mmCIF file of C-alpha atoms in Angstrom:
data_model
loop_
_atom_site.group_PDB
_atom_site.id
_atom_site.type_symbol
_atom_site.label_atom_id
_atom_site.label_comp_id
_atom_site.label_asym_id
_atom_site.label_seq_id
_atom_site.Cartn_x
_atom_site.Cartn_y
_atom_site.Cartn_z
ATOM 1 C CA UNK R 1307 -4.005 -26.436 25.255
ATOM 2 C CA UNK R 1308 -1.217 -25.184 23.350
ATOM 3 C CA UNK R 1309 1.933 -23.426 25.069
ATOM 4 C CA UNK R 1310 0.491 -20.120 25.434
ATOM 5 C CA UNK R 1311 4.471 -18.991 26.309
ATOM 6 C CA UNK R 1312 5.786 -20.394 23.115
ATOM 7 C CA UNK R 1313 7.354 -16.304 21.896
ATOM 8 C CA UNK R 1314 9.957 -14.760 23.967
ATOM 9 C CA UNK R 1315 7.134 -11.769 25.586
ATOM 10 C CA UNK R 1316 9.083 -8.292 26.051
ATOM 11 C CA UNK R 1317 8.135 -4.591 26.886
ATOM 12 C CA UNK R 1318 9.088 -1.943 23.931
ATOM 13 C CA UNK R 1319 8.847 1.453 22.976
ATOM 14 C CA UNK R 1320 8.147 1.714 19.292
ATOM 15 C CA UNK R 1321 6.841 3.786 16.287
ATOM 16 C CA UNK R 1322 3.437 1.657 15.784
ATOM 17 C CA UNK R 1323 -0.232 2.287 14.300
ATOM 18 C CA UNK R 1324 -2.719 0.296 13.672
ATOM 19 C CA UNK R 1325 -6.310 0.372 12.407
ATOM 20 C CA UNK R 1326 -9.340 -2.104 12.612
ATOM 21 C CA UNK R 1327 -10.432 -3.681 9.046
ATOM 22 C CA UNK R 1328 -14.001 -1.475 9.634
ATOM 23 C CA UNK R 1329 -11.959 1.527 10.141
ATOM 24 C CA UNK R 1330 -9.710 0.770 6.963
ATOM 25 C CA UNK R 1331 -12.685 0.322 4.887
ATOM 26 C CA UNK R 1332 -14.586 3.454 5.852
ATOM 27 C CA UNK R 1333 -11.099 5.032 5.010
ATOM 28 C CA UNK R 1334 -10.840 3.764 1.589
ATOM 29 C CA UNK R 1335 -14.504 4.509 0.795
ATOM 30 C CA UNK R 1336 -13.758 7.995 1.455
ATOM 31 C CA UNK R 1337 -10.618 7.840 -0.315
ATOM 32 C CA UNK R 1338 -12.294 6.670 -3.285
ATOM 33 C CA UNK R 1339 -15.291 9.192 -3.109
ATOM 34 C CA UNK R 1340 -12.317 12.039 -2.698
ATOM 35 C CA UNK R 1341 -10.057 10.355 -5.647
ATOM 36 C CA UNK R 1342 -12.852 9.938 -7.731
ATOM 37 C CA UNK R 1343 -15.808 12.529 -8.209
ATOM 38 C CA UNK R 1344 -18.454 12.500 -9.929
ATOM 39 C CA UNK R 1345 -16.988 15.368 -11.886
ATOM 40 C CA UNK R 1346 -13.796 13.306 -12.647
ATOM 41 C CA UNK R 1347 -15.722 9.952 -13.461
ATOM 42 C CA UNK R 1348 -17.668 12.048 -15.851
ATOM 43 C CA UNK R 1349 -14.332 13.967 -17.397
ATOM 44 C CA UNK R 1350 -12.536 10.322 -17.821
ATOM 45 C CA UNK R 1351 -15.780 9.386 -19.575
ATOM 46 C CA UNK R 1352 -16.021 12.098 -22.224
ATOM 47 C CA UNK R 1353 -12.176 11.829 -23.207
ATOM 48 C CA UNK R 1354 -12.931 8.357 -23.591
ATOM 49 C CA UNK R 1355 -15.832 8.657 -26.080
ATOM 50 C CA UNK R 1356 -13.648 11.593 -27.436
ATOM 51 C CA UNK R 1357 -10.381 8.846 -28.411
ATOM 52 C CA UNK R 1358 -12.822 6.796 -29.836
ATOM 53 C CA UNK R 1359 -14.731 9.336 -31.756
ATOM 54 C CA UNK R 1360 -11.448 10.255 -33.312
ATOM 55 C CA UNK R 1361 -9.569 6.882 -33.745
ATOM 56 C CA UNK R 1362 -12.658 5.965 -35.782
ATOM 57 C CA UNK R 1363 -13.125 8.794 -38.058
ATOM 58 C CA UNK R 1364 -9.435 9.157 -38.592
ATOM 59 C CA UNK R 1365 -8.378 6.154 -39.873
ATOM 60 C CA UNK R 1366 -8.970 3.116 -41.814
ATOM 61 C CA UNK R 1367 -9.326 -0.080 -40.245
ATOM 62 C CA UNK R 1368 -5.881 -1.434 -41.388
ATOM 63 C CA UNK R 1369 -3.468 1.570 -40.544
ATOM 64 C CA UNK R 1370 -0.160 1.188 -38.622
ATOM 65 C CA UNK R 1371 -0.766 4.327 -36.881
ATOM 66 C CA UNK R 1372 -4.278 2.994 -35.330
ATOM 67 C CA UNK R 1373 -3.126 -0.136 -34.247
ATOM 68 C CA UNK R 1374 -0.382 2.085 -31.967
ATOM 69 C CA UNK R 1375 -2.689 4.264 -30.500
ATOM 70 C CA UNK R 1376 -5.350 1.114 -30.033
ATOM 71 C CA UNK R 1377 -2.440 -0.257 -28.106
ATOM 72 C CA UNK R 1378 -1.531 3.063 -26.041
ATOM 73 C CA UNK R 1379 -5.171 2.950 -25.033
ATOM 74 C CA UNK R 1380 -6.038 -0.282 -24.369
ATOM 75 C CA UNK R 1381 -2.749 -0.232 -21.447
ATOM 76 C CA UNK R 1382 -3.987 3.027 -20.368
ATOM 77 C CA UNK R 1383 -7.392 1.058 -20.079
ATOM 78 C CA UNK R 1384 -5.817 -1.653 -18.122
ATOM 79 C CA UNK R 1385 -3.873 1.155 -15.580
ATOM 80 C CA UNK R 1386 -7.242 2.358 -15.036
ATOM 81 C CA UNK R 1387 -8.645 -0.813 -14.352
ATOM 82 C CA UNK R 1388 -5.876 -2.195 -11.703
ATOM 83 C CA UNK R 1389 -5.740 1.657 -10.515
ATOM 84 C CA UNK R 1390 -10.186 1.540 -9.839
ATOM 85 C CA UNK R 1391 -9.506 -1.715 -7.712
ATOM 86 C CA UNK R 1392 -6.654 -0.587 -5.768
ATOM 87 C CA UNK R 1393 -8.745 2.791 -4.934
ATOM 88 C CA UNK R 1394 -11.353 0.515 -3.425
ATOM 89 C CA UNK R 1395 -8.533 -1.365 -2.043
ATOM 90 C CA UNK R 1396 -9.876 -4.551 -3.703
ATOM 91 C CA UNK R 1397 -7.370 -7.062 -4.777
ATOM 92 C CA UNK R 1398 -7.769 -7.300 -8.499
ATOM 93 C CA UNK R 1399 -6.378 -10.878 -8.341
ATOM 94 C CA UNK R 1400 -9.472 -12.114 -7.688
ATOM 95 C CA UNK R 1401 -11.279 -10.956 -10.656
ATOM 96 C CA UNK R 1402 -11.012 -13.879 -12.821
ATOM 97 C CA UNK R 1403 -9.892 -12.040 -16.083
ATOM 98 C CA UNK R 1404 -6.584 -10.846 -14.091
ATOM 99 C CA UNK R 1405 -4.346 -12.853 -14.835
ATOM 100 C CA UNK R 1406 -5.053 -12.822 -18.520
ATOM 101 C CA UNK R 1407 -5.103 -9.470 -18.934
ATOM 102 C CA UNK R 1408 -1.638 -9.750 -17.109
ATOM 103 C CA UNK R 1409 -0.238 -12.135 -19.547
ATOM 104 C CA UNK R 1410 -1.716 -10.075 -22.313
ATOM 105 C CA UNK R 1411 -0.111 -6.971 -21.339
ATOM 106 C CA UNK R 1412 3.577 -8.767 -21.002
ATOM 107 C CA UNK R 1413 3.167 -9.715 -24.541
ATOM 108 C CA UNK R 1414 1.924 -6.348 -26.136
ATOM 109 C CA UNK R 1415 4.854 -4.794 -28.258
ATOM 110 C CA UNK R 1416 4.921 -1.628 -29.787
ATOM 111 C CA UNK R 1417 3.785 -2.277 -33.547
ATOM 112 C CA UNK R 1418 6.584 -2.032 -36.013
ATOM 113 C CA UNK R 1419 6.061 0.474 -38.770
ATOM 114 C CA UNK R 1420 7.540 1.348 -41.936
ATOM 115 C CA UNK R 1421 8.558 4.640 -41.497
ATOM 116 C CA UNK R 1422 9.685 6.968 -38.617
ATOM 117 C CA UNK R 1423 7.983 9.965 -38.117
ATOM 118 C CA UNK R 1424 9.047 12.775 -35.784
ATOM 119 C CA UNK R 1425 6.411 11.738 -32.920
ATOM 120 C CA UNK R 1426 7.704 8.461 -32.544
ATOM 121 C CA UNK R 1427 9.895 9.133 -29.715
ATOM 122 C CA UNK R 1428 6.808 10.343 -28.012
ATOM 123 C CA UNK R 1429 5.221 7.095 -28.424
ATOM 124 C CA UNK R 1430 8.352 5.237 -27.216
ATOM 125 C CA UNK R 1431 8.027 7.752 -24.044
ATOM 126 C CA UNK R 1432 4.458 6.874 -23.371
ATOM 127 C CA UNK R 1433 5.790 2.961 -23.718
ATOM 128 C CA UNK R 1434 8.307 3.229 -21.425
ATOM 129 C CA UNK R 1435 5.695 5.357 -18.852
ATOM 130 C CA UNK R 1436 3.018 3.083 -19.255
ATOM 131 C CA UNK R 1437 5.394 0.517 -18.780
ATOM 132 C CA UNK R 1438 6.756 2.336 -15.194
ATOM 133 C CA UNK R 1439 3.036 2.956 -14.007
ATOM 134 C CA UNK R 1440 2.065 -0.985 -14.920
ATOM 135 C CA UNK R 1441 4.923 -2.543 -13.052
ATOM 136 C CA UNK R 1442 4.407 -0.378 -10.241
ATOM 137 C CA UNK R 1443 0.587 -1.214 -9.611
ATOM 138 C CA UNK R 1444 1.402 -4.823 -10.455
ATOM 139 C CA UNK R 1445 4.167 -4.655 -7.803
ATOM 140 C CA UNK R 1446 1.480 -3.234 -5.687
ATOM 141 C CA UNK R 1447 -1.147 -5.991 -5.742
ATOM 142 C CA UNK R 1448 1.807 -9.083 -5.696
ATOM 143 C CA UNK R 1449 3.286 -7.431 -2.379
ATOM 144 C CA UNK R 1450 0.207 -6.761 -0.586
ATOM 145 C CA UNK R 1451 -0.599 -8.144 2.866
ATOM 146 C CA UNK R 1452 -3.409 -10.753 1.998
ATOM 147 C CA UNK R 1453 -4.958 -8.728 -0.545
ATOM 148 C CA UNK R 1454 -5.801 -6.343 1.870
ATOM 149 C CA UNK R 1455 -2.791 -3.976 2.865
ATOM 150 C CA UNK R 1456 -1.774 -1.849 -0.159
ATOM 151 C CA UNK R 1457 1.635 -0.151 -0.112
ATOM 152 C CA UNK R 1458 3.336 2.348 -2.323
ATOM 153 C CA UNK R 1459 7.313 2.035 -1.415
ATOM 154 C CA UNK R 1460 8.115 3.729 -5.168
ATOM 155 C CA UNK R 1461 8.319 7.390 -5.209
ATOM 156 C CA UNK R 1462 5.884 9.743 -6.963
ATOM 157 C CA UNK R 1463 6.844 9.539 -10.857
ATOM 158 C CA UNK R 1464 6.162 12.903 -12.895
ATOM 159 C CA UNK R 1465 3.524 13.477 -14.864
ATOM 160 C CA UNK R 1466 3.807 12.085 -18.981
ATOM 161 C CA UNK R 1467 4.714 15.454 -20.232
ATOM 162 C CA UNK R 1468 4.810 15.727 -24.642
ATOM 163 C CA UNK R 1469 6.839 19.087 -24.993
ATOM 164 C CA UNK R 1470 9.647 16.722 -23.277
ATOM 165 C CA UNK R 1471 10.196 14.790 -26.688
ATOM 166 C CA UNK R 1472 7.867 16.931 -29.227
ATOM 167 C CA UNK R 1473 7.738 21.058 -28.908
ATOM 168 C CA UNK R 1474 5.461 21.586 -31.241
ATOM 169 C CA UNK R 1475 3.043 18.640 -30.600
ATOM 170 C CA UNK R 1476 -0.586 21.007 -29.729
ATOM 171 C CA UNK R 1477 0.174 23.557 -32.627
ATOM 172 C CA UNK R 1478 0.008 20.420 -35.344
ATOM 173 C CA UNK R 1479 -3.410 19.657 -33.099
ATOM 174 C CA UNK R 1480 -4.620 22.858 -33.762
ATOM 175 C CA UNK R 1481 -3.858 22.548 -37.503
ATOM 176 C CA UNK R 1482 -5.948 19.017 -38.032
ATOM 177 C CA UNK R 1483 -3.498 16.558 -38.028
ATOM 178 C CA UNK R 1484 -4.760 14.002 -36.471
ATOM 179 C CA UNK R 1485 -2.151 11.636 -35.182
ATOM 180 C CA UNK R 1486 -1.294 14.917 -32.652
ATOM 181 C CA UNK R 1487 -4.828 15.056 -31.909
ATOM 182 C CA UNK R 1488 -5.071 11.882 -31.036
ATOM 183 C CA UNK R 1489 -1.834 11.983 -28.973
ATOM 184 C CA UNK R 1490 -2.919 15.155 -27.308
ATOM 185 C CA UNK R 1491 -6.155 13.436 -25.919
ATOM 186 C CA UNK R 1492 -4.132 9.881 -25.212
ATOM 187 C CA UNK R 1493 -1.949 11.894 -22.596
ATOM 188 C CA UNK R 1494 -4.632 13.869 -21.334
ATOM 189 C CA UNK R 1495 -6.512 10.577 -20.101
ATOM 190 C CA UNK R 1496 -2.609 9.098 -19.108
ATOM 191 C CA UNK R 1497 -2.321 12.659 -16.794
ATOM 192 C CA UNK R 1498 -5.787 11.924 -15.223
ATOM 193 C CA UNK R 1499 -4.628 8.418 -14.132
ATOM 194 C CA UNK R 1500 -1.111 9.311 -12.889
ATOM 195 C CA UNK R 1501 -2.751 12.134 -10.535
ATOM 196 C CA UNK R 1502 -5.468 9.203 -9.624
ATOM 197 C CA UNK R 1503 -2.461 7.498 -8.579
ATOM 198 C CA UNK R 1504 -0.689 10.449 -7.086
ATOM 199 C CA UNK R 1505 -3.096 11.142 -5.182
ATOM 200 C CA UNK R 1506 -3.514 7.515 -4.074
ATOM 201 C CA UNK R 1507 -0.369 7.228 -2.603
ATOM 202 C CA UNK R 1508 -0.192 10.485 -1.237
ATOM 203 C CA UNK R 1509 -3.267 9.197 1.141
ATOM 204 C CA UNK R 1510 -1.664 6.118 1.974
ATOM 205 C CA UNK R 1511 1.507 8.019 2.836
ATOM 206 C CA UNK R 1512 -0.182 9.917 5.752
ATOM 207 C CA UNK R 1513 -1.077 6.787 6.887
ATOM 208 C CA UNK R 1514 2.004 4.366 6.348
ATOM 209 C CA UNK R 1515 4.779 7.152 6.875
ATOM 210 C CA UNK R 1516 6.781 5.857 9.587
ATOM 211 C CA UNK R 1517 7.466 9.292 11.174
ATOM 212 C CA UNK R 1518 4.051 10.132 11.754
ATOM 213 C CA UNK R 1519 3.472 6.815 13.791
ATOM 214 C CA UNK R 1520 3.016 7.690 17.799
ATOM 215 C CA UNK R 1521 5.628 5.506 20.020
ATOM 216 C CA UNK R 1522 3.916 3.406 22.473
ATOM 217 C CA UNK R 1523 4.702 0.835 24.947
ATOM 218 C CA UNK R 1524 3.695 -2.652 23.789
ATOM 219 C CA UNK R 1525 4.211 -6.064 25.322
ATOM 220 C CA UNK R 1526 5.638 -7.458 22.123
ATOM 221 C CA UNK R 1527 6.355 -10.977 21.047
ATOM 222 C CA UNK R 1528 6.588 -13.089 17.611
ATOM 223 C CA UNK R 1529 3.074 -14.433 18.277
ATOM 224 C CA UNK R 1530 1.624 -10.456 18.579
ATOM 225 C CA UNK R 1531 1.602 -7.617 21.040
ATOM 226 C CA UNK R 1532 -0.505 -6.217 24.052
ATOM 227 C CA UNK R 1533 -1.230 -2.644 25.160
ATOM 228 C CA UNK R 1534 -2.986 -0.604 27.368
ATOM 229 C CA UNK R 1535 -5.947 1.601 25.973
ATOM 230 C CA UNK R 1536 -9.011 3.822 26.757
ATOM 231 C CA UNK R 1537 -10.528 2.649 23.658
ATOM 232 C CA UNK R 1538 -12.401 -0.831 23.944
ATOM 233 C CA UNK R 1539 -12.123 -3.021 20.464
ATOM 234 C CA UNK R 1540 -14.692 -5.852 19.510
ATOM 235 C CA UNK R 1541 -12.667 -9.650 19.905
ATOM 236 C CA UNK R 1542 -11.610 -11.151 16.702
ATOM 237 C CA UNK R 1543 -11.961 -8.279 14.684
ATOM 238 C CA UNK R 1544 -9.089 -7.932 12.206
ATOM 239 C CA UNK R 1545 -6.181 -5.373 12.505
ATOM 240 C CA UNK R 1546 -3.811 -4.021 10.278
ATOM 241 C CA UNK R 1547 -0.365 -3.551 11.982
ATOM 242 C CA UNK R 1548 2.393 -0.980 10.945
ATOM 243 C CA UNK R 1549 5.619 -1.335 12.981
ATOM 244 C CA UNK R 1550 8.893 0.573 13.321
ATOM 245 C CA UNK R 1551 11.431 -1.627 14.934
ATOM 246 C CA UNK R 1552 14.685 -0.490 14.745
ATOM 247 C CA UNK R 1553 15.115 0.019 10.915
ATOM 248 C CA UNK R 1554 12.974 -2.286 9.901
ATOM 249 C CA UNK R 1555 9.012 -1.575 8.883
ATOM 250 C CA UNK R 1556 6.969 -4.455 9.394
ATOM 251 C CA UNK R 1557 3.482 -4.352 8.318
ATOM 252 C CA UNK R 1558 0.947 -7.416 9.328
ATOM 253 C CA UNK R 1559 -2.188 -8.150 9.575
ATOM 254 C CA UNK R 1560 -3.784 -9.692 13.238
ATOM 255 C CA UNK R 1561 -6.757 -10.068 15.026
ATOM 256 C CA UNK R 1562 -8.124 -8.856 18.638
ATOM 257 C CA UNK R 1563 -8.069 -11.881 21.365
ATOM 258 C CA UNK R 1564 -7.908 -10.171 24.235
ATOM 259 C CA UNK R 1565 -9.925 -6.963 25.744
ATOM 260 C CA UNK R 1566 -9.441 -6.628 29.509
ATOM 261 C CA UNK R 1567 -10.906 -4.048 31.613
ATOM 262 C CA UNK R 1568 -8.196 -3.147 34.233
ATOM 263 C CA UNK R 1569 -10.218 -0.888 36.863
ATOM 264 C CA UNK R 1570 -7.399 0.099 38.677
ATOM 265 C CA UNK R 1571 -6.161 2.110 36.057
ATOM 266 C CA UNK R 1572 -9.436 2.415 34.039
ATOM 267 C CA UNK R 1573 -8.061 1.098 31.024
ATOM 268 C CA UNK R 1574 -8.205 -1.770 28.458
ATOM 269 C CA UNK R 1575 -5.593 -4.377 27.947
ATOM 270 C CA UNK R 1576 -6.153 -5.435 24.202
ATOM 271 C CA UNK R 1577 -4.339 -8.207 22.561
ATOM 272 C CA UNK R 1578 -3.706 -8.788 19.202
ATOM 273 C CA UNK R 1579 -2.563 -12.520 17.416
ATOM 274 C CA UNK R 1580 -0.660 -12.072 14.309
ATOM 275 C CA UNK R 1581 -1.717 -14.013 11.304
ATOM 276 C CA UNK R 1582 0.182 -15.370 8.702
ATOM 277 C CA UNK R 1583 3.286 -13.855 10.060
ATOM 278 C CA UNK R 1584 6.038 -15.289 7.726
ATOM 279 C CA UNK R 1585 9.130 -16.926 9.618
ATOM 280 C CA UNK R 1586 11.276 -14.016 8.345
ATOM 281 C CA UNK R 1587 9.266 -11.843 10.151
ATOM 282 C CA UNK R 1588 9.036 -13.840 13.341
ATOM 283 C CA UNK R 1589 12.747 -14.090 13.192
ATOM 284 C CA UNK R 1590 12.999 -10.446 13.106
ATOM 285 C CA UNK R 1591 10.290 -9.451 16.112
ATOM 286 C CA UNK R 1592 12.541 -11.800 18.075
ATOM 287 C CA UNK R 1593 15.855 -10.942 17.934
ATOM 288 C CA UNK R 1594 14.444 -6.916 18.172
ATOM 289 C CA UNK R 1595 12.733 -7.937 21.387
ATOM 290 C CA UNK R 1596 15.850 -10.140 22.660
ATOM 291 C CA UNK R 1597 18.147 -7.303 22.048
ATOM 292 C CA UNK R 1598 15.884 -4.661 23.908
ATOM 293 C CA UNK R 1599 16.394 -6.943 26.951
ATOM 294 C CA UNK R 1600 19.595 -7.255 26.650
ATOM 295 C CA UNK R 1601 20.216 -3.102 26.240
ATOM 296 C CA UNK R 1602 18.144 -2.798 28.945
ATOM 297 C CA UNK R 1603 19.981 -5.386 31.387
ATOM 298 C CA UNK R 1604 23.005 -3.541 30.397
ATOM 299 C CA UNK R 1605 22.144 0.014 31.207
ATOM 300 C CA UNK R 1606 20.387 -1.369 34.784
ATOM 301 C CA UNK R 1607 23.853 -2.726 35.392
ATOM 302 C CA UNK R 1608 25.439 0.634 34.620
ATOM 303 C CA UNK R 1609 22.830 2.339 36.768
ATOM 304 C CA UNK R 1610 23.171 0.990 40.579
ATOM 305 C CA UNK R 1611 19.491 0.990 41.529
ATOM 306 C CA UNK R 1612 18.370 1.600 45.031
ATOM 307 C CA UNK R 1613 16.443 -0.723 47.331
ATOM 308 C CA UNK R 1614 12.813 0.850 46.285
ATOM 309 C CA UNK R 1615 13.469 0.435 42.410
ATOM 310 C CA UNK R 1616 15.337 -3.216 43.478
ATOM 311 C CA UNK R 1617 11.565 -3.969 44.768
ATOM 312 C CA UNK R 1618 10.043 -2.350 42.150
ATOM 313 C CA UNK R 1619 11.730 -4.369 39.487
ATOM 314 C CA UNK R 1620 10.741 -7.580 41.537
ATOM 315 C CA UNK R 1621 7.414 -6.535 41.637
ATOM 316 C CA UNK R 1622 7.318 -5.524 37.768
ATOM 317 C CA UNK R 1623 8.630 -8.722 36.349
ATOM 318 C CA UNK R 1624 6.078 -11.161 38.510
ATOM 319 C CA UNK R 1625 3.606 -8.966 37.579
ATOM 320 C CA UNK R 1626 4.885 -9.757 33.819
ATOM 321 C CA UNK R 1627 4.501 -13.562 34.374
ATOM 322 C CA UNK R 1628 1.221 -13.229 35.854
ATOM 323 C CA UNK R 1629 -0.149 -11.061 33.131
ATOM 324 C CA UNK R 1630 -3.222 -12.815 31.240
ATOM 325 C CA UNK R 1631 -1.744 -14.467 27.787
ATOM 326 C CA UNK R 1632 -3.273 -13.267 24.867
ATOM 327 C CA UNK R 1633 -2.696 -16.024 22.602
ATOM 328 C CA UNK R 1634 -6.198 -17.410 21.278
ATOM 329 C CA UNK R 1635 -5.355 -21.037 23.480
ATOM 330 C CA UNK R 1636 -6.538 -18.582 26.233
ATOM 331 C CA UNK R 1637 -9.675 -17.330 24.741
#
């Protein structure tokens, strides 16, 4: 059997919440179903068959100005495609065209053309925020917690707006020129996206943000944590784990190994082992749970106690060395 004392084991107070893997993935299914409607599947669809409808009547095979707005699509295309996954919170690594359509993106450049025309600083714009938007959800998917905790650290970019680089951009729409109409319908389906992902983070922000977290009382350590609870959850099943400690967020993924009935205060004592917890982070639960003890040994020194809390102390910190290990030697 393994040394089931190997962490330093403390009592804390902190800013912590935590969900089951069942309860994250009847989350995301209704995120998804919210995100995207059948209404808004069937809108992204149309303006779709509309940009191709137009790119193919508009211009010949061969034209400078197609092969920009074939590019402008196709990335919009492969936002859309990382953005679907992420929705389902599915890691898109594991689709086996990923990493070339990765590598193909890096090396798309915007086409060089013989001469300027008015709208080509709103190309350049859509570049540069099709650029922002595809490092972001990149970011996203290389920083995730086993391919199964998303996060959104970046804040909320505006939405692509034209009249910011060309005023007059729907009047030459309404008049038939088609490079505007084609523009006009390329942003439209680059809006729909960014408020997909909008509203994506916005959902993960009720759940992530740090000041909505309860504080509870955990028995925490660099191997996982223990708590007292009402609620009684399955052993083994996976846990995602969100924790404030100090200024630090931690985030971590673990697994249930204990669930103890304790009848005299009709609760449960669940358990939870870390997994995969990198040595960084193991560093850091320790020296937050080493300096707790120390504040705390500090302020009982400033504090004379009586006889009774003398006793109760005592009694508290034997209790603490008889308390069942959670680590899965025990299980």
């Amino acid at each position: 059997m393994g040394n089931v004392r190997r962490y330093f084991r403390y009592d804390v107070e902190i800013p912590i919440f935590f969900e089951t893997a069942d309860e994250q993935e009847s989350y995301q299914q209704q995120t998804y179903e919210h995100l995207m409607t059948a209404k808004e599947a069937a809108y992204l669809k149309k303006l779709n068959r509309d940009i191709q409808l137009l790119l193919g009547e508009a211009f010949s095979g061969g034209s400078e100005t197609l092969q920009i707005f074939q590019m402008l699509n196709h990335r919009i295309d492969f936002m859309a495609w990382i953005l679907s996954a992420l929705m389902r919170a599915e890691d898109p690594r594991k689709q086996p065209e990923y990493q070339f359509r990765v590598r193909s993106d890096k090396n798309t450049r915007l086409p060089e053309t013989r001469k300027k025309t008015k709208i080509m600083p709103l190309i350049e714009g859509m570049v540069v925020q099709i650029n922002e938007h595809l490092h972001e959800l990149i970011e996203v998917v290389q920083n995730s917690i086993e391919g199964k905790i998303f996060l959104y650290p970046r804040k909320i970019r505006p939405l692509f707006k034209a009249k910011d680089y060309v005023k007059n951009l729907q009047e030459l729409a309404d008049n038939g020129f088609a490079p505007a109409q084609v523009l006009n319908l390329l942003i439209e389906k680059l809006n729909a996206y960014e408020r997909l992902l909008i509203e994506l983070k916005r959902a993960y922000l009720a759940k992530t943000n740090n000041e909505t977290w309860a504080v509870q009382k955990v028995n925490l350590s660099a191997g996982g944590f223990s708590f007292n609870t009402p609620s009684k959850f399955a052993f083994f099943a996976k846990m995602n784990v969100f924790m404030k400690l100090g200024e630090d967020i931690l985030v971590c993924r673990g697994r249930v190994v204990l669930n103890k009935f304790l009848p005299s205060i009709s609760l449960y004592k669940v358990g939870v082992e870390f997994e995969s917890l990198s040595k960084a982070h193991e560093r850091l639960i320790t020296l937050y749970v080493q300096h707790q003890e120390l504040r705390d040994a500090m302020r009982s020194l400033e504090e004379p106690q009586t006889d009774n809390e003398m006793d109760e102390t005592v009694s508290r910190e034997v209790g603490d060395e008889t308390d069942e290990p959670f680590e899965i030697e025990e299980i």
